[in-house]
mmCIF file of C-alpha atoms in Angstrom:
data_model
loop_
_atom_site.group_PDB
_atom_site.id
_atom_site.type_symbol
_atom_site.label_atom_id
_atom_site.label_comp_id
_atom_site.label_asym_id
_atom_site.label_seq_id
_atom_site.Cartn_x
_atom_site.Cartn_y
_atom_site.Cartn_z
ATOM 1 C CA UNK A 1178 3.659 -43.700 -24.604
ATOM 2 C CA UNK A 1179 1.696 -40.356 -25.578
ATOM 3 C CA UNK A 1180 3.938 -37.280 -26.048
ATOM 4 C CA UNK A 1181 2.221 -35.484 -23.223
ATOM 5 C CA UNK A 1182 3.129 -38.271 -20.515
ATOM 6 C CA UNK A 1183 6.233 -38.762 -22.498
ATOM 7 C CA UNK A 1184 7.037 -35.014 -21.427
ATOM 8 C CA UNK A 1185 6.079 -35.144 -18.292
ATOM 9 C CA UNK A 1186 8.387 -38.147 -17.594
ATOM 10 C CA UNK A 1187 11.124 -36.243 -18.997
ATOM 11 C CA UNK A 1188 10.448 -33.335 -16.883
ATOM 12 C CA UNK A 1189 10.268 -35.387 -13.841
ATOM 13 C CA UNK A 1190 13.731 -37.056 -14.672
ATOM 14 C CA UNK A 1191 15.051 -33.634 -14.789
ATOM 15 C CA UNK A 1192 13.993 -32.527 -11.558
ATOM 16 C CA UNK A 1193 15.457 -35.296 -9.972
ATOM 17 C CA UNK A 1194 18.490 -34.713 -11.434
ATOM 18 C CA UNK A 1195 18.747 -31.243 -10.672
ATOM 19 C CA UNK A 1196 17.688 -31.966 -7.076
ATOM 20 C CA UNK A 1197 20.399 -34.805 -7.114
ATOM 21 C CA UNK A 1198 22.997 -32.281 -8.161
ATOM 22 C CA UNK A 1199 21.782 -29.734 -5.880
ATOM 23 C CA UNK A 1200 22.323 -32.182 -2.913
ATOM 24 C CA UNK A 1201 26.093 -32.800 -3.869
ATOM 25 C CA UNK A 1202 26.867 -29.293 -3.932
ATOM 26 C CA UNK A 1203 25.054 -29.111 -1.104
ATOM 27 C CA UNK A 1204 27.171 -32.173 0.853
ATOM 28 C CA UNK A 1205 30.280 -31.104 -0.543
ATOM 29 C CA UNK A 1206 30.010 -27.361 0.503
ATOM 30 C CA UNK A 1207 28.965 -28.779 4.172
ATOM 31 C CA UNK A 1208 32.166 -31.047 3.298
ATOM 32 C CA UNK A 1209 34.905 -28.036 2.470
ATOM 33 C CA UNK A 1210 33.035 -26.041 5.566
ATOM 34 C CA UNK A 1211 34.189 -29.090 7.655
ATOM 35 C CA UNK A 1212 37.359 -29.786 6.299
ATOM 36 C CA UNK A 1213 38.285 -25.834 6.731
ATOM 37 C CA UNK A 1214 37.070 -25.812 10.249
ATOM 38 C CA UNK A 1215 39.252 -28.950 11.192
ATOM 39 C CA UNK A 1216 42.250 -27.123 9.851
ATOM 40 C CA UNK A 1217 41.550 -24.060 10.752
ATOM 41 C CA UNK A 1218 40.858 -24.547 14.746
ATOM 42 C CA UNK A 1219 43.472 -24.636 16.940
ATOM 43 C CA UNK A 1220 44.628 -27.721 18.304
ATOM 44 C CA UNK A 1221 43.950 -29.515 14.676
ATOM 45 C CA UNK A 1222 41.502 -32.108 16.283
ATOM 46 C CA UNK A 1223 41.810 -34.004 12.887
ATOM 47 C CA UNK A 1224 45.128 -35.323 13.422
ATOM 48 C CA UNK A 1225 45.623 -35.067 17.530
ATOM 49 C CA UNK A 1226 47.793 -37.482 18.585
ATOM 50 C CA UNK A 1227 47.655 -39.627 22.086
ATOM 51 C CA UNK A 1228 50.469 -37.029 23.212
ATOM 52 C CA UNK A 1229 48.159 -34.183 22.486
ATOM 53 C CA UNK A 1230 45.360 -35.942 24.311
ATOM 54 C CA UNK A 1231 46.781 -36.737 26.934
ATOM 55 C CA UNK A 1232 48.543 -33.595 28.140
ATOM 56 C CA UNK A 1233 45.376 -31.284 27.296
ATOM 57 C CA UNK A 1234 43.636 -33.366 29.566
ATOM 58 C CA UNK A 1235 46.124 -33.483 32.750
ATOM 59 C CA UNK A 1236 46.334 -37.032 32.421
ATOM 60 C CA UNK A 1237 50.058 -37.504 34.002
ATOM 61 C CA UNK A 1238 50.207 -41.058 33.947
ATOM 62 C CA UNK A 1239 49.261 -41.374 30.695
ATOM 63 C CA UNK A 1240 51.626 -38.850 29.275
ATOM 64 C CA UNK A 1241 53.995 -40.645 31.198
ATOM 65 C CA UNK A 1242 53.432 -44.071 29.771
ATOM 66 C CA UNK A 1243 53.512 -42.781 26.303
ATOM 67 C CA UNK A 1244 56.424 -41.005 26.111
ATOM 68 C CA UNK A 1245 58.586 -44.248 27.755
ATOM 69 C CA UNK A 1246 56.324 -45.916 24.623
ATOM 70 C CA UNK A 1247 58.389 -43.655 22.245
ATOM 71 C CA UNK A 1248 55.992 -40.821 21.307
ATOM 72 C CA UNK A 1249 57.890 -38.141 19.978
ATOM 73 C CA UNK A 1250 57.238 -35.119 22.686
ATOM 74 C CA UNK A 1251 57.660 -32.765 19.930
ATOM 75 C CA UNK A 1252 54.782 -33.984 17.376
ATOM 76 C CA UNK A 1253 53.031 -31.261 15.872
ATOM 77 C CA UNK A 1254 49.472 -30.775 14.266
ATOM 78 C CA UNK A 1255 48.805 -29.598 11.161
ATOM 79 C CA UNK A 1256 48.672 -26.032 12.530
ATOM 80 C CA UNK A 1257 52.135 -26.844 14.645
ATOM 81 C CA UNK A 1258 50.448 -27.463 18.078
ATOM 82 C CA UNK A 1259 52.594 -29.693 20.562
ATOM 83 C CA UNK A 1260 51.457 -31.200 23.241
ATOM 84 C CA UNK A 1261 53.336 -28.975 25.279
ATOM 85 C CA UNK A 1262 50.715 -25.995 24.336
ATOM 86 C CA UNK A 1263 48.260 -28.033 25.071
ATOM 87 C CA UNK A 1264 49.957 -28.830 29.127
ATOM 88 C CA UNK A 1265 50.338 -25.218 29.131
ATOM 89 C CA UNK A 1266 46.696 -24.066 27.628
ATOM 90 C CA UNK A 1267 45.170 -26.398 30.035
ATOM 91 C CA UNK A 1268 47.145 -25.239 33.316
ATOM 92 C CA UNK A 1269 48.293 -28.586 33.510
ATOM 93 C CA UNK A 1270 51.939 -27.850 35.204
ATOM 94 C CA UNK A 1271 53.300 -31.621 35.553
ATOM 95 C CA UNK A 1272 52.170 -32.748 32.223
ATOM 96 C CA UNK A 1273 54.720 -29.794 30.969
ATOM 97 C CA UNK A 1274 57.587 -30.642 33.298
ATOM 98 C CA UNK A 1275 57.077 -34.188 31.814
ATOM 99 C CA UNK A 1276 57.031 -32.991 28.614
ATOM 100 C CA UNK A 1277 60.333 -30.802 29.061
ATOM 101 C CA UNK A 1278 62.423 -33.059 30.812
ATOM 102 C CA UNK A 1279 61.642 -34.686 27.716
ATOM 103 C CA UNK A 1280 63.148 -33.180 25.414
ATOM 104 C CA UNK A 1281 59.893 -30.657 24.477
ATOM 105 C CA UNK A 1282 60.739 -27.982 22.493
ATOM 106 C CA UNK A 1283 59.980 -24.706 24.932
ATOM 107 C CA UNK A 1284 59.467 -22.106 22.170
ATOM 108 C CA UNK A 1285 58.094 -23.782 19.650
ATOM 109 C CA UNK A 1286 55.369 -21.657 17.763
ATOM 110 C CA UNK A 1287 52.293 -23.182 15.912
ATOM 111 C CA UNK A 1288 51.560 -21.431 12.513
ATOM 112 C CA UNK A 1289 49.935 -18.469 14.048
ATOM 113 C CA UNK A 1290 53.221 -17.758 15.783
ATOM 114 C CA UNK A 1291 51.801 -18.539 19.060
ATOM 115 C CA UNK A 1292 54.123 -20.362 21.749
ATOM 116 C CA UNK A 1293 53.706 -22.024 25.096
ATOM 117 C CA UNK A 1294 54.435 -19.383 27.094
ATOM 118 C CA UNK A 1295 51.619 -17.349 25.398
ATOM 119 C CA UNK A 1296 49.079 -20.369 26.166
ATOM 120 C CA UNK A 1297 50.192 -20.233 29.871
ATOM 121 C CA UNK A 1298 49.725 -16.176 30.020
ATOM 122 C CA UNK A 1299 46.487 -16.475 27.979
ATOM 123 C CA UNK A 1300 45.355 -19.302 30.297
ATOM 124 C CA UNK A 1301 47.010 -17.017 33.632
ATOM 125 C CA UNK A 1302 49.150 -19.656 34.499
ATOM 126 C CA UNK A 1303 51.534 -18.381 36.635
ATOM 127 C CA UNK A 1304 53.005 -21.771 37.452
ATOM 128 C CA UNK A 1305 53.141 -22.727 33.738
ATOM 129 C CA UNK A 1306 55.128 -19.664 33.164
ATOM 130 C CA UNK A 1307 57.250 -20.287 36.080
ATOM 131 C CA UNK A 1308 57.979 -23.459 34.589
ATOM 132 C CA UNK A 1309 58.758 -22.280 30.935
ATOM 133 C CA UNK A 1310 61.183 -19.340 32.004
ATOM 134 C CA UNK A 1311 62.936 -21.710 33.853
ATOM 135 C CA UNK A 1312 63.629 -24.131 31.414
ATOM 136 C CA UNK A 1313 64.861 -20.865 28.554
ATOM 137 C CA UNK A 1314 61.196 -19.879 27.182
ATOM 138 C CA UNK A 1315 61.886 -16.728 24.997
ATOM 139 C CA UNK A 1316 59.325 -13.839 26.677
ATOM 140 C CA UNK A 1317 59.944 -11.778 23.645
ATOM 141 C CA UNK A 1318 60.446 -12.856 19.890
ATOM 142 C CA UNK A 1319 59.728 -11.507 16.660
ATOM 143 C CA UNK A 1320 57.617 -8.350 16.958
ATOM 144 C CA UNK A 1321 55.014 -9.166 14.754
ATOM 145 C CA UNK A 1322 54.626 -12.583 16.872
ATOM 146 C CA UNK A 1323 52.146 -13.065 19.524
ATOM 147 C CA UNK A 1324 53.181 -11.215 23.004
ATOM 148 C CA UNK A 1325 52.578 -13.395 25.904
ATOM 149 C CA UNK A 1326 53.113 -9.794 28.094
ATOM 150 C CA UNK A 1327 50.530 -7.986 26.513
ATOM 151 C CA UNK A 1328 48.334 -11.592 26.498
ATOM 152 C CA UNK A 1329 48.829 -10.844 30.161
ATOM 153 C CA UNK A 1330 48.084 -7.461 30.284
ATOM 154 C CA UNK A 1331 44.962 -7.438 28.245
ATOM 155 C CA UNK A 1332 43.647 -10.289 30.000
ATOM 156 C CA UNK A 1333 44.316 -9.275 33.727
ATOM 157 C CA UNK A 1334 46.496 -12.163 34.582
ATOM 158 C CA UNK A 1335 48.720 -9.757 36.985
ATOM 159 C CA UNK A 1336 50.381 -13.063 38.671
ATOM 160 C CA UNK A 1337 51.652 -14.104 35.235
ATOM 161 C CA UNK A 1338 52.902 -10.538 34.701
ATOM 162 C CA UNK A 1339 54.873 -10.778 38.114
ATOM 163 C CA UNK A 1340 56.787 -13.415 36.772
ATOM 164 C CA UNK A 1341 57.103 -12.476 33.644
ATOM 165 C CA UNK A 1342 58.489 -9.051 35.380
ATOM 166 C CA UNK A 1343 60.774 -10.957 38.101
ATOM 167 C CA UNK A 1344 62.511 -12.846 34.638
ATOM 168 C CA UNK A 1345 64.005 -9.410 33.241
ATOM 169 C CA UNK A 1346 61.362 -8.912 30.507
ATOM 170 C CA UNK A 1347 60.591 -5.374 28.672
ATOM 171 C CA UNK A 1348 57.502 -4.268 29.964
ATOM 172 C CA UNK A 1349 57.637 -1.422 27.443
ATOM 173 C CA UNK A 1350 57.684 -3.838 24.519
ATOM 174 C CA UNK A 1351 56.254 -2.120 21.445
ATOM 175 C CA UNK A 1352 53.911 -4.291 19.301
ATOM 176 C CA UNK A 1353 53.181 -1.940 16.374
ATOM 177 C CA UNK A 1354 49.600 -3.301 15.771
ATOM 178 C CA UNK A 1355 49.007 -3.399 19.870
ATOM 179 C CA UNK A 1356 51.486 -0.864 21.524
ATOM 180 C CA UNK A 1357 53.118 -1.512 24.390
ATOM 181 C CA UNK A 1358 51.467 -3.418 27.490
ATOM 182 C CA UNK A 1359 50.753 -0.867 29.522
ATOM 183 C CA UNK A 1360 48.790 0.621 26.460
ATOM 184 C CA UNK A 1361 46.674 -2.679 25.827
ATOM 185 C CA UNK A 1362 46.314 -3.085 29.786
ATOM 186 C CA UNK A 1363 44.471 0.492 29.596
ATOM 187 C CA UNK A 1364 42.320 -0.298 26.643
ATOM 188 C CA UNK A 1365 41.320 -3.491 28.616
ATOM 189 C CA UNK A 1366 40.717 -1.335 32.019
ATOM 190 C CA UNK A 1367 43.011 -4.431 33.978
ATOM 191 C CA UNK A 1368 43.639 -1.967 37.007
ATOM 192 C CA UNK A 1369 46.379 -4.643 38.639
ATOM 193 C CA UNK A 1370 48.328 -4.940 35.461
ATOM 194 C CA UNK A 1371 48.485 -1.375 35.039
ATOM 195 C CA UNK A 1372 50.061 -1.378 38.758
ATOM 196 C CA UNK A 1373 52.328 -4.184 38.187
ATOM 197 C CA UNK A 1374 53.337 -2.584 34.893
ATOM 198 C CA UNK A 1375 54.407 1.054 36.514
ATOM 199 C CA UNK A 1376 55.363 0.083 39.342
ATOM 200 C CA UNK A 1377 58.438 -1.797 37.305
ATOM 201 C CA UNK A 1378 58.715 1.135 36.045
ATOM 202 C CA UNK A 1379 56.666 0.970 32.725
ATOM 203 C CA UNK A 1380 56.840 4.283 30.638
ATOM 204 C CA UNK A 1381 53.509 6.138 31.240
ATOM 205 C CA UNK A 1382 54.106 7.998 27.882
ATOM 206 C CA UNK A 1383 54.614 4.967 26.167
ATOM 207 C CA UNK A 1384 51.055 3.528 23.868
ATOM 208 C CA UNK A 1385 50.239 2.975 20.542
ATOM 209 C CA UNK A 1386 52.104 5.698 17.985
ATOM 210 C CA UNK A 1387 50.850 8.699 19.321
ATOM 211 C CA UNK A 1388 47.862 7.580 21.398
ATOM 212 C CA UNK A 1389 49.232 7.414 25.541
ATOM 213 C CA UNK A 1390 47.852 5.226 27.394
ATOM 214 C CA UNK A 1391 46.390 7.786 29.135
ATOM 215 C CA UNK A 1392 44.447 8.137 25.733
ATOM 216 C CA UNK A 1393 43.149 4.877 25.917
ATOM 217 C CA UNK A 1394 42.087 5.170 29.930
ATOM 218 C CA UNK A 1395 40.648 8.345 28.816
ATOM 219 C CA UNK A 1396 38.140 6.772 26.042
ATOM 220 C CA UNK A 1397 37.101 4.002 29.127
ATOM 221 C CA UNK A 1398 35.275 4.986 32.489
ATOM 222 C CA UNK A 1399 37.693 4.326 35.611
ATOM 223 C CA UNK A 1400 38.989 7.060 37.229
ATOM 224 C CA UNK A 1401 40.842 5.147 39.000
ATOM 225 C CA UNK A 1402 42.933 4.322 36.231
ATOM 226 C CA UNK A 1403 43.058 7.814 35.705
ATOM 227 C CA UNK A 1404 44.807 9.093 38.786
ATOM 228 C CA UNK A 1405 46.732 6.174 39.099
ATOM 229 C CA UNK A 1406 48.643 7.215 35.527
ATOM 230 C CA UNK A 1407 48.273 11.064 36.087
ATOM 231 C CA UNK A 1408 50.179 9.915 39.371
ATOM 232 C CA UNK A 1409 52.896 8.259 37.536
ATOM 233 C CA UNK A 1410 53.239 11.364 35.294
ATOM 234 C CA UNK A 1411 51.062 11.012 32.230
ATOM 235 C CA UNK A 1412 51.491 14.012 29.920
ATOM 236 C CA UNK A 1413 47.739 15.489 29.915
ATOM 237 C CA UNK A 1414 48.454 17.607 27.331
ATOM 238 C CA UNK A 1415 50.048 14.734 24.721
ATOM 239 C CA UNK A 1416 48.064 14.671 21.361
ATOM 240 C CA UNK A 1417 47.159 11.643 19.122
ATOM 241 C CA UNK A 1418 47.623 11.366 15.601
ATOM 242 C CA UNK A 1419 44.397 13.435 15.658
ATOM 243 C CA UNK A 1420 45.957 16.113 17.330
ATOM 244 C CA UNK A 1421 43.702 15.356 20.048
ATOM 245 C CA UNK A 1422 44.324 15.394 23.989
ATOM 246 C CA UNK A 1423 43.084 12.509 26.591
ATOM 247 C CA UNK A 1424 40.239 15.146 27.552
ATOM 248 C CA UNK A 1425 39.297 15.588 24.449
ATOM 249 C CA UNK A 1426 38.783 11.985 23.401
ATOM 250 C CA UNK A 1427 37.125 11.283 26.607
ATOM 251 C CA UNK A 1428 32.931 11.031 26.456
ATOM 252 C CA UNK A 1429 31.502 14.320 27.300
ATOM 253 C CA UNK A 1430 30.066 15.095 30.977
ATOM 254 C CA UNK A 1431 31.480 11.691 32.050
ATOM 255 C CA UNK A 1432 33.561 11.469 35.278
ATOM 256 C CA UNK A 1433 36.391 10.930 33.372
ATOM 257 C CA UNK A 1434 36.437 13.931 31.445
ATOM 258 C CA UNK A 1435 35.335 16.270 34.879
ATOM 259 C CA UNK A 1436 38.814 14.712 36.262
ATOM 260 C CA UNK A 1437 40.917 15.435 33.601
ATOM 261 C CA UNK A 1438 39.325 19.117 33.285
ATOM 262 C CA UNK A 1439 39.961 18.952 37.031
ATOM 263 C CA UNK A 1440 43.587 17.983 37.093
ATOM 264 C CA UNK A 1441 43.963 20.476 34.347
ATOM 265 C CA UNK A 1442 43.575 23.275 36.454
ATOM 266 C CA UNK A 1443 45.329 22.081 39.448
ATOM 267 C CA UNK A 1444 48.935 22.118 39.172
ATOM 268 C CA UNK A 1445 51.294 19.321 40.288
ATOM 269 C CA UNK A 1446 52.562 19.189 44.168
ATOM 270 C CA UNK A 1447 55.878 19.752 45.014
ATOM 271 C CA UNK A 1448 55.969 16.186 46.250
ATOM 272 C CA UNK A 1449 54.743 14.572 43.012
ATOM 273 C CA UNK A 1450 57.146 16.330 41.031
ATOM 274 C CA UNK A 1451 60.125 15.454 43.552
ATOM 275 C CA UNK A 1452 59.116 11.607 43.484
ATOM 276 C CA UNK A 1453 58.787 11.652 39.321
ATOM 277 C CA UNK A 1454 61.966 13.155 39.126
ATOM 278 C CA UNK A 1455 64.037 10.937 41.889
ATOM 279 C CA UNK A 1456 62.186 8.067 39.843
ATOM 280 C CA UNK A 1457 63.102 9.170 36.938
ATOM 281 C CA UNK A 1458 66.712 9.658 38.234
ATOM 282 C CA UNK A 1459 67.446 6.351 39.285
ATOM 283 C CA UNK A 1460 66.104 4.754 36.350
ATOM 284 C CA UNK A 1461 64.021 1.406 35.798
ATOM 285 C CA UNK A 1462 66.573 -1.219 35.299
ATOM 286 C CA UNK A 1463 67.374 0.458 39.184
ATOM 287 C CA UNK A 1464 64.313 0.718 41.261
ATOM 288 C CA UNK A 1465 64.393 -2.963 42.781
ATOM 289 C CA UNK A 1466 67.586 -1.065 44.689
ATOM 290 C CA UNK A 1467 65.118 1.728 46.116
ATOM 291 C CA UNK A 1468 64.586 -0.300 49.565
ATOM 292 C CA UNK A 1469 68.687 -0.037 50.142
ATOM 293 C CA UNK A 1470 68.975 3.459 50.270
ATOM 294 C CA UNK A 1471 69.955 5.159 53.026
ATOM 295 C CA UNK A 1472 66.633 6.929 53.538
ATOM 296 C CA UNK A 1473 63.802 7.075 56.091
ATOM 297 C CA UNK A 1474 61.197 3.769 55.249
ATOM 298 C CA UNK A 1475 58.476 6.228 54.516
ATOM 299 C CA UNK A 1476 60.325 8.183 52.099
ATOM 300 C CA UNK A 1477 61.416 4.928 50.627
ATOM 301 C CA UNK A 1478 57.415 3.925 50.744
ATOM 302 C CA UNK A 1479 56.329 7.136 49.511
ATOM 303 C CA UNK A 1480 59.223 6.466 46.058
ATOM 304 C CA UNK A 1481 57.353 3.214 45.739
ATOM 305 C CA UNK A 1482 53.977 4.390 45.364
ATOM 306 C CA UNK A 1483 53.496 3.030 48.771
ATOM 307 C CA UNK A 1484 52.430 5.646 50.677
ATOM 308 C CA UNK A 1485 50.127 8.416 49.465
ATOM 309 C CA UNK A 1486 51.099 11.963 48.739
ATOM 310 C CA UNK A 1487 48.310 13.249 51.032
ATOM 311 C CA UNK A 1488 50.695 11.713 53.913
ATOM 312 C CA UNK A 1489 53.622 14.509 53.184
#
């Protein structure tokens, strides 16, 4: 063979191989990318068992027959997922009685710290987290786990946040990366969470460090949310850690920032200030016992934010 076709055969032979090698980086990059997204996903699809299956799927009879087979109602995933978060992810109520009569583990947490209960808030199953309180699910954990109140809040789930409410929990839990419910429910403009919130008696003052949540209604557009806290008794003139009021983080010539100018220069009623005070007086863990006292039902309406102020 001549040198010239000689080279050219060798140069051939290396092209192939370099494509050759190419394609295996290639297959085993797509390979890793894979493998990563299998572990990182929640549920862990790569190593689901029947349990899991079944229970994400509502498929009661199934679950049924499996656990009298001897699955284990607490297998996890990789990424801890039971097949309880999976009943209560998928709104799938009698799948997680099943699974807690059981023997399922009601607070368990996958690896991201999340729990059951957070699945049925995040889902707005209010039946789910019925179900959960009932049988000792933990509302509140670790602070730096996930909060299936302010999952609630931020969401608009209001139904999940009654019962969450009815079970004793703190609506003016303090995430330090979130703030407190009430906070994340302004930031997310969820009007009937907000209500739910103050009217058990939420702290209006209470948001992220020094923003208010009257901060975070203020960078939004709904007035209502604005009167509703400056009814409650937001502090108009709190600063951030910017030194900065809610007026002046609101957008310019919006409607937002012509109420808060507004409510500025209009002072307080008598009446306001009489029900903030009595409120304030009685204390949260004590408003549930407004409707017993020995006062006139509109009076009692009017301490519950259930009659207007106009009315007086």
């Amino acid at each position: 063979m001549s040198k010239p076709i000689a080279g050219l055969w060798d140069c051939r032979r290396h092209f192939i191989k370099k494509r050759s090698l190419e394609s295996i980086e290639e297959f085993s990059a797509c390979k890793r990318k894979s493998s990563w997204g299998i572990l990182t996903s929640q549920g862990s699809w790569a190593d689901r068992s029947p349990l899991h299956e079944a229970a994400s799927q509502g498929r009661l009879l199934a679950l049924k027959t499996l656990i009298s087979q001897g699955y284990n109602v607490n297998t996890v995933t990789i990424d801890h997922v039971t097949p309880l978060h999976e009943a209560c992810l998928g709104d799938h109520v009698g799948c997680a009685r099943t699974l807690l009569e059981a023997g399922a583990n009601v607070n368990a947490t996958t690896i991201d710290g999340v729990t059951p209960l957070f699945n049925a808030c995040s889902r707005g199953s209010a039946s789910c987290v019925d179900l959960l309180l009932e049988y000792g699910a933990k509302a509140q954990l670790e602070s730096c786990l996930p909060s299936p109140t302010h999952e609630a809040s931020s969401k608009g789930h209001s139904e999940c946040l009654d019962v969450l409410i009815s079970w004793g929990i703190d609506v003016d839990q303090d995430i330090p990366h979130l703030g407190s419910p009430l906070y994340v429910a302004c930031k997310s403009q969820q009007i009937h969470c907000i209500k739910r919130l103050l009217h058990a008696g939420a702290n209006v003052q209470k948001g992220r460090h020094l923003d208010t949540p009257l901060h975070a209604a203020a960078q939004q557009t709904s007035t209502e949310i604005i009167n509703l806290l400056l009814d409650f008794g937001a502090d108009i003139n709190a600063k951030n850690t910017d030194y900065r009021r809610p007026v002046e983080v609101a957008t310019p010539s919006s409607l937002v920032e012509r109420l808060l100018l507004l409510y500025e220069a209009t002072p307080c009623s008598l009446c306001q200030l009489c029900r903030l005070c009595i409120r304030n007086c009685i204390g949260r863990s004590r408003l549930h016992l407004v409707p017993q006292l020995q006062l006139p039902k509109l009076l009692k309406d009017f301490l519950q934010y259930r009659e207007s102020i106009t009315n007086f």
